[in-house]
Amino acid sequence: GGSALTLPLHTREEVEKLLNRTCEGEESGANEETDWCSLAGLLGYKEEHIANFKQEERPIQALLSHWASQDSANIDTLCTALKKINREDIAQSITVKPTATSTV
C-alpha cells in the first residue's frame, strides 16, 4: 500500500483552498463545483460518488481524503488531473520543490 505521505493533509488543504478561490465573490458556486467535480471525474469517481461528496460540509476535502486512501493516489496523478481542468496553478503550488527549478 501507499504511505500516508502520498497526499499529505497540507497538500489536500492547499488544493481545497485554491479550488474554492476560483469563484470568490461570486454568488453562484457553479465554477467551483464544476472544477472539483471535473477533478473527481478525472480521478475516477462516478456521478453517484460525486453526489455523495456534495452532501458533505467540505466536499473537496471529502473527495481528496477519500481518494488519498487509495493505492493509486499520489501527487503526480493529482497534478495531471488538475492540469486537465486548466488549474495548472494548483498543480504548481503543490509540487514546488526547493531544489528543482527546471520546468518541462
PDB file of C-alpha atoms in Angstrom:
ATOM      1  CA  GLY A   1       0.000   0.000   0.000  1.00  0.00           C
ATOM      2  CA  GLY A   2       0.968   3.633  -0.254  1.00  0.00           C
ATOM      3  CA  SER A   3       2.251   5.622   2.679  1.00  0.00           C
ATOM      4  CA  ALA A   4       0.243   8.449   4.188  1.00  0.00           C
ATOM      5  CA  LEU A   5       2.743  10.838   2.654  1.00  0.00           C
ATOM      6  CA  THR A   6       1.469  10.305  -0.875  1.00  0.00           C
ATOM      7  CA  LEU A   7      -1.055  13.072  -0.321  1.00  0.00           C
ATOM      8  CA  PRO A   8      -0.324  14.891   2.944  1.00  0.00           C
ATOM      9  CA  LEU A   9      -3.030  16.862   4.697  1.00  0.00           C
ATOM     10  CA  HIS A  10      -1.386  20.209   3.960  1.00  0.00           C
ATOM     11  CA  THR A  11      -1.435  19.371   0.253  1.00  0.00           C
ATOM     12  CA  ARG A  12      -5.129  18.483   0.386  1.00  0.00           C
ATOM     13  CA  GLU A  13      -5.883  21.717   2.228  1.00  0.00           C
ATOM     14  CA  GLU A  14      -3.921  23.721  -0.328  1.00  0.00           C
ATOM     15  CA  VAL A  15      -5.862  22.155  -3.196  1.00  0.00           C
ATOM     16  CA  GLU A  16      -9.155  22.786  -1.407  1.00  0.00           C
ATOM     17  CA  LYS A  17      -8.249  26.407  -0.730  1.00  0.00           C
ATOM     18  CA  LEU A  18      -7.239  27.067  -4.331  1.00  0.00           C
ATOM     19  CA  LEU A  19     -10.220  25.270  -5.844  1.00  0.00           C
ATOM     20  CA  ASN A  20     -12.508  27.350  -3.648  1.00  0.00           C
ATOM     21  CA  ARG A  21     -10.789  30.544  -4.648  1.00  0.00           C
ATOM     22  CA  THR A  22     -11.915  30.459  -8.288  1.00  0.00           C
ATOM     23  CA  CYS A  23     -15.327  31.916  -7.632  1.00  0.00           C
ATOM     24  CA  GLU A  24     -14.605  34.070  -4.640  1.00  0.00           C
ATOM     25  CA  GLY A  25     -17.084  36.909  -4.513  1.00  0.00           C
ATOM     26  CA  GLU A  26     -19.480  35.196  -6.889  1.00  0.00           C
ATOM     27  CA  GLU A  27     -22.970  34.377  -5.744  1.00  0.00           C
ATOM     28  CA  SER A  28     -23.226  31.081  -7.572  1.00  0.00           C
ATOM     29  CA  GLY A  29     -20.845  28.281  -6.674  1.00  0.00           C
ATOM     30  CA  ALA A  30     -21.119  26.911 -10.197  1.00  0.00           C
ATOM     31  CA  ASN A  31     -17.495  27.443 -11.224  1.00  0.00           C
ATOM     32  CA  GLU A  32     -16.090  25.995  -8.053  1.00  0.00           C
ATOM     33  CA  GLU A  33     -18.378  22.990  -8.238  1.00  0.00           C
ATOM     34  CA  THR A  34     -17.531  22.351 -11.875  1.00  0.00           C
ATOM     35  CA  ASP A  35     -13.829  22.474 -11.072  1.00  0.00           C
ATOM     36  CA  TRP A  36     -13.853  19.909  -8.325  1.00  0.00           C
ATOM     37  CA  CYS A  37     -16.498  17.746  -9.978  1.00  0.00           C
ATOM     38  CA  SER A  38     -14.375  17.577 -13.125  1.00  0.00           C
ATOM     39  CA  LEU A  39     -11.402  16.752 -10.945  1.00  0.00           C
ATOM     40  CA  ALA A  40     -13.357  13.984  -9.219  1.00  0.00           C
ATOM     41  CA  GLY A  41     -14.344  12.562 -12.592  1.00  0.00           C
ATOM     42  CA  LEU A  42     -10.730  12.540 -13.757  1.00  0.00           C
ATOM     43  CA  LEU A  43      -9.732  10.771 -10.556  1.00  0.00           C
ATOM     44  CA  GLY A  44     -12.178   8.011 -11.446  1.00  0.00           C
ATOM     45  CA  TYR A  45     -15.270   8.924  -9.452  1.00  0.00           C
ATOM     46  CA  LYS A  46     -18.746   8.256 -10.809  1.00  0.00           C
ATOM     47  CA  GLU A  47     -21.691  10.655 -10.643  1.00  0.00           C
ATOM     48  CA  GLU A  48     -23.169   8.970  -7.568  1.00  0.00           C
ATOM     49  CA  HIS A  49     -19.894   9.284  -5.668  1.00  0.00           C
ATOM     50  CA  ILE A  50     -19.676  12.951  -6.553  1.00  0.00           C
ATOM     51  CA  ALA A  51     -23.273  13.420  -5.418  1.00  0.00           C
ATOM     52  CA  ASN A  52     -22.302  11.952  -2.045  1.00  0.00           C
ATOM     53  CA  PHE A  53     -19.356  14.322  -1.715  1.00  0.00           C
ATOM     54  CA  LYS A  54     -21.709  17.245  -2.442  1.00  0.00           C
ATOM     55  CA  GLN A  55     -23.642  16.377   0.721  1.00  0.00           C
ATOM     56  CA  GLU A  56     -20.529  16.946   2.797  1.00  0.00           C
ATOM     57  CA  GLU A  57     -19.777  20.181   4.569  1.00  0.00           C
ATOM     58  CA  ARG A  58     -16.442  20.344   2.742  1.00  0.00           C
ATOM     59  CA  PRO A  59     -16.939  18.375  -0.463  1.00  0.00           C
ATOM     60  CA  ILE A  60     -13.437  18.961  -1.804  1.00  0.00           C
ATOM     61  CA  GLN A  61     -11.859  17.770   1.423  1.00  0.00           C
ATOM     62  CA  ALA A  62     -14.145  14.731   1.433  1.00  0.00           C
ATOM     63  CA  LEU A  63     -13.144  13.913  -2.129  1.00  0.00           C
ATOM     64  CA  LEU A  64      -9.423  14.331  -1.523  1.00  0.00           C
ATOM     65  CA  SER A  65      -9.279  12.401   1.720  1.00  0.00           C
ATOM     66  CA  HIS A  66     -11.284   9.553   0.201  1.00  0.00           C
ATOM     67  CA  TRP A  67      -9.055   9.486  -2.865  1.00  0.00           C
ATOM     68  CA  ALA A  68      -5.878   9.750  -0.777  1.00  0.00           C
ATOM     69  CA  SER A  69      -6.737   6.468   0.932  1.00  0.00           C
ATOM     70  CA  GLN A  70      -6.407   4.591  -2.353  1.00  0.00           C
ATOM     71  CA  ASP A  71      -3.200   2.949  -3.515  1.00  0.00           C
ATOM     72  CA  SER A  72      -3.209   4.820  -6.802  1.00  0.00           C
ATOM     73  CA  ALA A  73      -3.246   8.198  -5.085  1.00  0.00           C
ATOM     74  CA  ASN A  74      -0.180  10.386  -5.470  1.00  0.00           C
ATOM     75  CA  ILE A  75       0.649  13.987  -6.213  1.00  0.00           C
ATOM     76  CA  ASP A  76       1.656  13.267  -9.814  1.00  0.00           C
ATOM     77  CA  THR A  77      -1.750  11.811 -10.609  1.00  0.00           C
ATOM     78  CA  LEU A  78      -3.451  14.725  -8.901  1.00  0.00           C
ATOM     79  CA  CYS A  79      -1.363  17.258 -10.824  1.00  0.00           C
ATOM     80  CA  THR A  80      -2.120  15.597 -14.137  1.00  0.00           C
ATOM     81  CA  ALA A  81      -5.836  15.811 -13.379  1.00  0.00           C
ATOM     82  CA  LEU A  82      -5.524  19.450 -12.258  1.00  0.00           C
ATOM     83  CA  LYS A  83      -3.795  20.385 -15.498  1.00  0.00           C
ATOM     84  CA  LYS A  84      -6.598  18.769 -17.478  1.00  0.00           C
ATOM     85  CA  ILE A  85      -9.116  21.096 -15.826  1.00  0.00           C
ATOM     86  CA  ASN A  86      -6.820  24.058 -16.535  1.00  0.00           C
ATOM     87  CA  ARG A  87      -5.777  24.507 -12.926  1.00  0.00           C
ATOM     88  CA  GLU A  88      -2.058  24.283 -13.522  1.00  0.00           C
ATOM     89  CA  ASP A  89      -1.700  26.998 -10.878  1.00  0.00           C
ATOM     90  CA  ILE A  90      -2.776  24.489  -8.242  1.00  0.00           C
ATOM     91  CA  ALA A  91      -0.575  21.754  -9.677  1.00  0.00           C
ATOM     92  CA  GLN A  92       2.435  24.039  -9.478  1.00  0.00           C
ATOM     93  CA  SER A  93       1.698  25.227  -5.978  1.00  0.00           C
ATOM     94  CA  ILE A  94       1.574  21.672  -4.595  1.00  0.00           C
ATOM     95  CA  THR A  95       4.674  20.434  -6.415  1.00  0.00           C
ATOM     96  CA  VAL A  96       7.053  23.276  -5.690  1.00  0.00           C
ATOM     97  CA  LYS A  97      10.291  21.645  -4.668  1.00  0.00           C
ATOM     98  CA  PRO A  98      13.066  23.875  -3.324  1.00  0.00           C
ATOM     99  CA  THR A  99      15.744  22.187  -5.441  1.00  0.00           C
ATOM    100  CA  ALA A 100      14.021  21.528  -8.755  1.00  0.00           C
ATOM    101  CA  THR A 101      13.882  24.725 -10.750  1.00  0.00           C
ATOM    102  CA  SER A 102      13.578  23.303 -14.272  1.00  0.00           C
ATOM    103  CA  THR A 103      10.089  23.170 -15.723  1.00  0.00           C
ATOM    104  CA  VAL A 104       9.167  20.981 -18.661  1.00  0.00           C
TER     105      VAL A 104
END
